[in-house]
CSV table of C-alpha atoms and ligand atoms in Angstrom, one decimal:
chain,number,residue,atom,x,y,z
L,1,MET,CA,0.0,0.0,0.0
L,2,ALA,CA,3.0,2.3,0.4
L,3,GLU,CA,3.3,3.0,-3.3
L,4,LEU,CA,-0.3,4.3,-3.4
L,5,SER,CA,-0.9,6.8,-6.2
L,6,LEU,CA,-4.4,8.2,-6.8
L,7,PRO,CA,-4.7,9.5,-10.4
L,8,PHE,CA,-5.7,12.9,-8.9
L,9,SER,CA,-5.4,14.9,-5.7
L,10,ILE,CA,-7.9,14.3,-2.9
L,11,GLU,CA,-8.5,18.0,-2.3
L,12,SER,CA,-9.9,18.4,-5.8
L,13,SER,CA,-11.9,15.2,-5.7
L,14,ARG,CA,-15.6,14.6,-5.4
L,15,VAL,CA,-15.7,11.5,-3.3
L,16,VAL,CA,-18.6,9.1,-2.9
L,17,ILE,CA,-18.4,6.3,-0.4
L,18,LEU,CA,-20.7,3.2,-0.2
L,19,THR,CA,-20.4,1.2,2.9
L,20,GLY,CA,-21.9,-2.3,3.7
L,21,ALA,CA,-22.1,-4.6,6.7
L,22,GLY,CA,-18.3,-5.4,6.6
L,23,ILE,CA,-17.4,-1.9,7.9
L,24,SER,CA,-19.3,-2.6,11.1
L,25,ALA,CA,-18.1,-6.2,11.5
L,26,GLU,CA,-15.1,-5.1,13.6
L,27,SER,CA,-17.5,-3.2,15.9
L,28,GLY,CA,-19.2,-6.6,16.6
L,29,ILE,CA,-22.3,-6.3,14.3
L,30,LYS,CA,-22.8,-9.4,12.3
L,31,THR,CA,-22.7,-9.2,8.5
L,32,PHE,CA,-25.3,-11.0,6.4
L,33,ARG,CA,-23.3,-13.4,4.3
L,34,ASP,CA,-20.2,-14.4,6.2
L,35,ASN,CA,-20.1,-17.8,7.9
L,36,ASP,CA,-21.4,-16.6,11.2
L,37,GLY,CA,-23.6,-13.9,9.6
L,38,LEU,CA,-27.2,-13.1,10.4
L,39,TRP,CA,-28.7,-15.4,7.7
L,40,GLU,CA,-27.0,-18.4,9.3
L,41,THR,CA,-29.6,-18.2,12.1
L,42,HIS,CA,-32.5,-16.5,10.3
L,43,LYS,CA,-34.0,-17.0,6.9
L,44,VAL,CA,-34.4,-13.7,5.0
L,45,GLU,CA,-38.0,-14.5,4.2
L,46,ASP,CA,-38.8,-15.0,7.9
L,47,VAL,CA,-37.6,-11.7,9.2
L,48,ALA,CA,-36.8,-9.2,6.4
L,49,THR,CA,-39.8,-9.0,4.1
L,50,PRO,CA,-43.2,-7.3,4.2
L,51,HIS,CA,-44.7,-10.7,4.0
L,52,ALA,CA,-42.9,-11.8,7.2
L,53,TRP,CA,-44.2,-8.8,9.0
L,54,ASN,CA,-47.8,-9.6,8.0
L,55,GLN,CA,-47.5,-13.3,8.8
L,56,ASN,CA,-45.5,-13.2,12.0
L,57,PRO,CA,-44.9,-9.7,13.3
L,58,GLU,CA,-43.9,-11.1,16.7
L,59,LEU,CA,-40.8,-12.9,15.3
L,60,VAL,CA,-39.9,-9.9,13.1
L,61,TRP,CA,-40.3,-7.5,16.0
L,62,LYS,CA,-38.1,-9.7,18.3
L,63,PHE,CA,-35.4,-9.9,15.7
L,64,TYR,CA,-35.3,-6.1,15.2
L,65,GLN,CA,-35.6,-5.3,18.9
L,66,GLN,CA,-32.5,-7.4,19.5
L,67,ARG,CA,-30.6,-5.5,16.8
L,68,ARG,CA,-31.9,-2.1,18.1
L,69,LYS,CA,-30.8,-2.9,21.6
L,70,GLN,CA,-27.4,-4.1,20.3
L,71,LEU,CA,-26.7,-0.5,19.1
L,72,LEU,CA,-26.3,0.5,22.7
L,73,GLU,CA,-23.5,-2.0,23.2
L,74,VAL,CA,-21.3,-1.4,20.1
L,75,ARG,CA,-19.0,1.4,19.1
L,76,PRO,CA,-17.5,2.8,15.9
L,77,ASN,CA,-14.2,1.3,14.8
L,78,PRO,CA,-11.1,2.8,13.1
L,79,ALA,CA,-12.7,2.3,9.6
L,80,HIS,CA,-15.7,4.6,10.6
L,81,ASN,CA,-13.2,7.1,12.0
L,82,ALA,CA,-11.0,7.0,8.9
L,83,LEU,CA,-14.0,8.2,6.8
L,84,VAL,CA,-14.5,11.2,9.0
L,85,ALA,CA,-10.8,12.1,8.4
L,86,LEU,CA,-11.1,11.6,4.7
L,87,SER,CA,-14.2,13.8,4.5
L,88,SER,CA,-12.2,16.7,6.0
L,89,VAL,CA,-9.7,16.8,3.0
L,90,SER,CA,-12.0,16.0,0.1
L,91,LYS,CA,-13.5,18.7,-2.1
L,92,GLU,CA,-17.0,17.0,-1.8
L,93,PHE,CA,-17.8,14.0,0.2
L,94,VAL,CA,-21.0,11.9,0.1
L,95,LEU,CA,-21.4,8.9,2.4
L,96,ILE,CA,-24.0,6.3,1.4
L,97,THR,CA,-24.5,3.3,3.6
L,98,GLN,CA,-26.5,0.1,3.3
L,99,ASN,CA,-26.1,-0.3,7.0
L,100,VAL,CA,-29.0,0.3,9.4
L,101,ASP,CA,-26.7,0.9,12.4
L,102,ASP,CA,-25.7,4.4,13.6
L,103,LEU,CA,-22.0,3.9,13.8
L,104,HIS,CA,-21.1,6.4,11.0
L,105,GLU,CA,-23.1,9.1,12.9
L,106,ARG,CA,-21.5,8.2,16.2
L,107,SER,CA,-18.0,8.5,14.7
L,108,GLY,CA,-18.8,12.0,13.6
L,109,SER,CA,-20.0,11.6,10.0
L,110,LYS,CA,-22.6,14.1,8.9
L,111,ASN,CA,-25.5,13.8,6.4
L,112,VAL,CA,-25.2,10.0,6.1
L,113,ILE,CA,-27.5,8.6,3.4
L,114,HIS,CA,-29.1,5.4,4.8
L,115,MET,CA,-30.4,3.7,1.7
L,116,HIS,CA,-31.8,0.7,3.6
L,117,GLY,CA,-33.3,2.6,6.6
L,118,GLU,CA,-32.2,2.9,10.2
L,119,LEU,CA,-32.6,0.7,13.3
L,120,ARG,CA,-33.1,3.8,15.5
L,121,ARG,CA,-36.3,4.7,13.7
L,122,LEU,CA,-39.8,3.1,13.5
L,123,LYS,CA,-42.6,4.0,11.1
L,124,CYS,CA,-46.3,4.0,11.4
L,125,GLU,CA,-47.8,1.1,9.5
L,126,LYS,CA,-50.6,3.3,8.2
L,127,THR,CA,-49.1,6.8,7.6
L,128,ARG,CA,-45.5,5.7,7.1
L,129,ILE,CA,-44.4,8.6,9.3
L,130,SER,CA,-41.0,7.8,10.7
L,131,GLN,CA,-39.8,8.7,14.1
L,132,GLU,CA,-36.6,8.1,16.2
L,133,ARG,CA,-37.8,5.7,19.0
L,134,MET,CA,-34.8,4.6,21.2
L,135,SER,CA,-36.0,5.3,24.7
L,136,LYS,CA,-35.8,2.6,27.3
L,137,LYS,CA,-39.5,1.8,26.9
L,138,ASP,CA,-39.1,1.7,23.1
L,139,LEU,CA,-36.7,-1.2,23.4
L,140,GLN,CA,-39.0,-3.6,25.3
L,141,SER,CA,-40.5,-6.7,23.7
L,142,ASP,CA,-44.0,-5.2,23.4
L,143,PHE,CA,-45.0,-3.6,20.1
L,144,ILE,CA,-44.8,0.2,19.9
L,145,TYR,CA,-47.8,2.3,18.8
L,146,CYS,CA,-47.7,5.5,16.8
L,147,ASN,CA,-48.8,9.0,18.0
L,148,CYS,CA,-49.8,10.2,14.5
L,149,CYS,CA,-53.1,8.4,14.1
L,150,SER,CA,-56.3,9.1,16.1
L,151,VAL,CA,-56.4,5.3,16.8
L,152,PRO,CA,-52.7,4.5,17.3
L,153,LYS,CA,-51.4,2.0,14.9
L,154,LYS,CA,-48.5,-0.5,15.3
L,155,MET,CA,-45.1,0.8,14.3
L,156,ARG,CA,-42.7,-1.3,12.2
L,157,PRO,CA,-38.9,-1.1,11.9
L,158,ASP,CA,-38.0,1.7,9.5
L,159,ILE,CA,-35.9,-0.7,7.5
L,160,VAL,CA,-36.1,-1.3,3.7
L,161,TRP,CA,-37.0,-5.0,3.5
L,162,PHE,CA,-36.3,-7.2,0.6
L,163,GLY,CA,-38.8,-6.4,-2.1
L,164,GLU,CA,-39.1,-2.7,-1.1
L,165,GLU,CA,-37.5,0.3,-2.8
L,166,PRO,CA,-34.4,1.7,-1.2
L,167,TYR,CA,-34.5,5.3,0.1
L,168,HIS,CA,-33.0,8.4,-1.6
L,169,LEU,CA,-32.3,6.7,-4.9
L,170,ASN,CA,-32.4,9.9,-7.0
L,171,LYS,CA,-29.9,11.6,-4.7
L,172,ILE,CA,-27.7,8.5,-4.7
L,173,PHE,CA,-27.6,8.2,-8.5
L,174,GLU,CA,-26.9,11.9,-8.9
L,175,SER,CA,-24.0,11.8,-6.5
L,176,VAL,CA,-22.4,8.7,-8.1
L,177,GLU,CA,-22.8,10.2,-11.6
L,178,ASP,CA,-20.9,13.4,-10.4
L,179,CYS,CA,-18.1,11.8,-8.5
L,180,ASP,CA,-14.4,11.4,-9.3
L,181,LEU,CA,-13.6,8.7,-6.8
L,182,PHE,CA,-16.1,5.9,-5.8
L,183,ILE,CA,-15.0,3.8,-2.8
L,184,VAL,CA,-16.9,0.8,-1.5
L,185,ILE,CA,-16.1,-0.7,2.0
L,186,GLY,CA,-17.3,-4.0,3.3
L,187,SER,CA,-19.9,-5.1,0.8
L,188,SER,CA,-20.2,-8.5,-0.9
L,189,GLY,CA,-21.7,-7.1,-4.1
L,190,HIS,CA,-24.8,-9.3,-3.9
L,191,VAL,CA,-27.6,-6.8,-3.0
L,192,TYR,CA,-28.9,-4.5,-5.8
L,193,PRO,CA,-29.3,-1.7,-6.6
L,194,ALA,CA,-26.3,-0.9,-4.2
L,195,ALA,CA,-24.1,-3.5,-5.9
L,196,GLY,CA,-24.7,-1.8,-9.3
L,197,LEU,CA,-23.6,1.7,-8.3
L,198,VAL,CA,-20.0,0.8,-9.2
L,199,ASN,CA,-21.1,0.3,-12.8
L,200,LEU,CA,-22.8,3.7,-12.8
L,201,ALA,CA,-19.6,5.3,-11.4
L,202,SER,CA,-17.6,3.5,-14.2
L,203,LYS,CA,-19.9,4.8,-16.9
L,204,PHE,CA,-19.3,8.4,-15.7
L,205,GLY,CA,-15.6,8.0,-15.5
L,206,ALA,CA,-14.9,7.7,-11.8
L,207,TYR,CA,-11.9,5.8,-10.3
L,208,LYS,CA,-13.2,2.9,-8.2
L,209,ILE,CA,-11.7,1.2,-5.2
L,210,ILE,CA,-13.1,-1.5,-2.9
L,211,PHE,CA,-11.9,-2.4,0.6
L,212,ASN,CA,-13.2,-5.8,1.6
L,213,LEU,CA,-12.2,-8.8,3.6
L,214,GLU,CA,-12.1,-10.8,0.4
L,215,PRO,CA,-12.6,-10.0,-3.3
L,216,PRO,CA,-16.4,-9.3,-3.8
L,217,VAL,CA,-18.5,-11.0,-6.5
L,218,ASN,CA,-18.3,-7.8,-8.6
L,219,SER,CA,-14.5,-7.4,-8.3
L,220,HIS,CA,-14.1,-7.0,-12.1
L,221,ALA,CA,-15.9,-3.6,-11.9
L,222,PHE,CA,-13.2,-2.0,-9.7
L,223,ASP,CA,-9.8,-0.4,-10.6
L,224,GLU,CA,-8.3,-1.4,-7.2
L,225,ILE,CA,-9.3,-4.2,-4.7
L,226,ILE,CA,-7.7,-3.9,-1.3
L,227,THR,CA,-8.4,-7.0,0.8
L,228,GLY,CA,-8.2,-7.4,4.6
L,229,PRO,CA,-10.1,-6.0,7.6
L,230,ALA,CA,-11.2,-2.4,6.8
L,231,GLY,CA,-10.3,-1.2,10.3
L,232,ILE,CA,-6.7,-1.8,9.3
L,233,THR,CA,-6.6,-1.4,5.5
L,234,LEU,CA,-8.8,1.7,5.2
L,235,ASN,CA,-7.2,3.4,8.1
L,236,LYS,CA,-3.7,2.9,6.6
L,237,TRP,CA,-4.9,4.1,3.2
L,238,VAL,CA,-6.5,7.2,4.6
L,239,ASN,CA,-3.4,8.0,6.6
L,240,ILE,CA,-1.3,7.9,3.4
L,241,ILE,CA,-3.8,10.2,1.7
L,242,LEU,CA,-3.7,12.6,4.6
L,243,LYS,CA,0.1,12.6,4.6
L,244,ASN,CA,0.2,13.4,0.8
L,245,TYR,CA,-2.4,16.1,1.5
L,246,GLU,CA,-0.3,17.7,4.2
L,247,ASN,CA,2.9,17.5,2.0
L,248,SER,CA,1.0,19.2,-0.8
L,249,GLU,CA,0.0,22.0,1.5
L,250,LEU,CA,3.7,22.8,2.5
X,301,LIG,P1,-22.9,-8.6,3.2
X,301,LIG,O1,-23.0,-9.4,4.5
X,301,LIG,O2,-23.5,-9.2,2.0
X,301,LIG,O3,-21.3,-8.5,2.8
X,301,LIG,C1,-20.4,-8.0,3.8
X,301,LIG,C2,-19.0,-8.1,3.2
X,301,LIG,O4,-18.1,-7.5,4.1
X,301,LIG,C3,-18.5,-9.5,2.8
X,301,LIG,O5,-18.0,-9.5,1.5
X,301,LIG,C4,-17.3,-9.7,3.8
X,301,LIG,O6,-16.3,-10.4,3.3
X,301,LIG,C5,-16.9,-8.3,4.1
X,301,LIG,N1,-16.3,-8.1,5.4
X,301,LIG,C6,-16.5,-8.8,6.6
X,301,LIG,N2,-15.8,-8.3,7.6
X,301,LIG,C7,-15.0,-7.3,7.0
X,301,LIG,C8,-14.1,-6.4,7.6
X,301,LIG,N3,-13.7,-6.5,8.8
X,301,LIG,N4,-13.5,-5.5,6.7
X,301,LIG,C9,-13.9,-5.4,5.4
X,301,LIG,N5,-14.8,-6.2,4.9
X,301,LIG,C10,-15.4,-7.2,5.7
X,301,LIG,O7,-23.4,-7.2,3.4
X,301,LIG,P2,-23.7,-6.0,2.4
X,301,LIG,O8,-23.0,-6.1,1.1
X,301,LIG,O9,-23.8,-4.8,3.2
X,301,LIG,O10,-25.2,-6.4,2.0
X,301,LIG,C11,-26.3,-6.5,2.2
X,301,LIG,C12,-27.2,-6.0,3.4
X,301,LIG,O11,-26.7,-6.2,4.6
X,301,LIG,C13,-27.6,-4.6,3.3
X,301,LIG,O12,-28.9,-4.6,2.8
X,301,LIG,C14,-27.5,-4.1,4.7
X,301,LIG,O13,-28.7,-3.3,5.0
X,301,LIG,C15,-27.5,-5.3,5.5
X,301,LIG,N6,-26.8,-5.3,6.8
X,301,LIG,C16,-26.5,-4.2,7.6
X,301,LIG,C17,-25.8,-4.4,8.8
X,301,LIG,C18,-25.5,-3.2,9.6
X,301,LIG,O14,-26.3,-2.2,9.7
X,301,LIG,N7,-24.4,-3.1,10.3
X,301,LIG,C19,-25.5,-5.6,9.2
X,301,LIG,C20,-25.8,-6.7,8.4
X,301,LIG,C21,-26.4,-6.6,7.2
């Protein structure tokens, strides 16, 4: 990694980052597809589809309440922190995440685009109004009811389930089309449309790098593949970028 050479300077780059479950793995949040990932113990159709919520809301609620409570026990890791440092030297910086945890925000990242929703939020089944609900009583096993309807309705996790449309797609496509540098961190490349964003970046001429534990299924789409735990690899890479930036300022 020492002979790193970006084909342009970071201070004149419009950077778009796309993170996946792998960036939070070193904080102790399970990924989806690794050997001990979430889908080893739960089938996707049982807990992460609108059908599952209609058929067995108790199971879905229990699954998400465990994950919501887990947020209180985990902390951002060096990969989350490295992105905050990178944002401070880039001309423009957009952070898109597939993750539903809040570790980017807690490390100091601003304006994070959560394309698959957020564990901290619940939404009314009827009006779809979303609210942050993380008080002690919001984390119990009982269902939570909204305060937007005259007859309060059950609230569901504000998560984009399989078969639902991701949030903020227009903004995401615009940012990717406009960027010079597109960086993916910790994503297996299986879940679309997120996995297809690298192709859009390619079409519009961006330089594309992925940091992942192992080569992802869409490896061919990237200019550089940096394998290993992101807490180490991304942190090293950002430190080199920051050093180059400081030298260019002298
Ligand atoms: P994924 O589980 O499909 O892939 C994760 C990738 O990260 C794998 O390729 C794995 O090799 C890699 N990885 C594991 N540990 C790593 C590390 N320490 N450093 C770098 N890479 C590492 O996850 P995905 O691509 O994000 O895909 C799908 C879905 O997972 C998304 O819809 C997302 O909403 C959801 N998800 C989110 C969370 C979270 O919020 N933290 C957790 C699990 C899943």
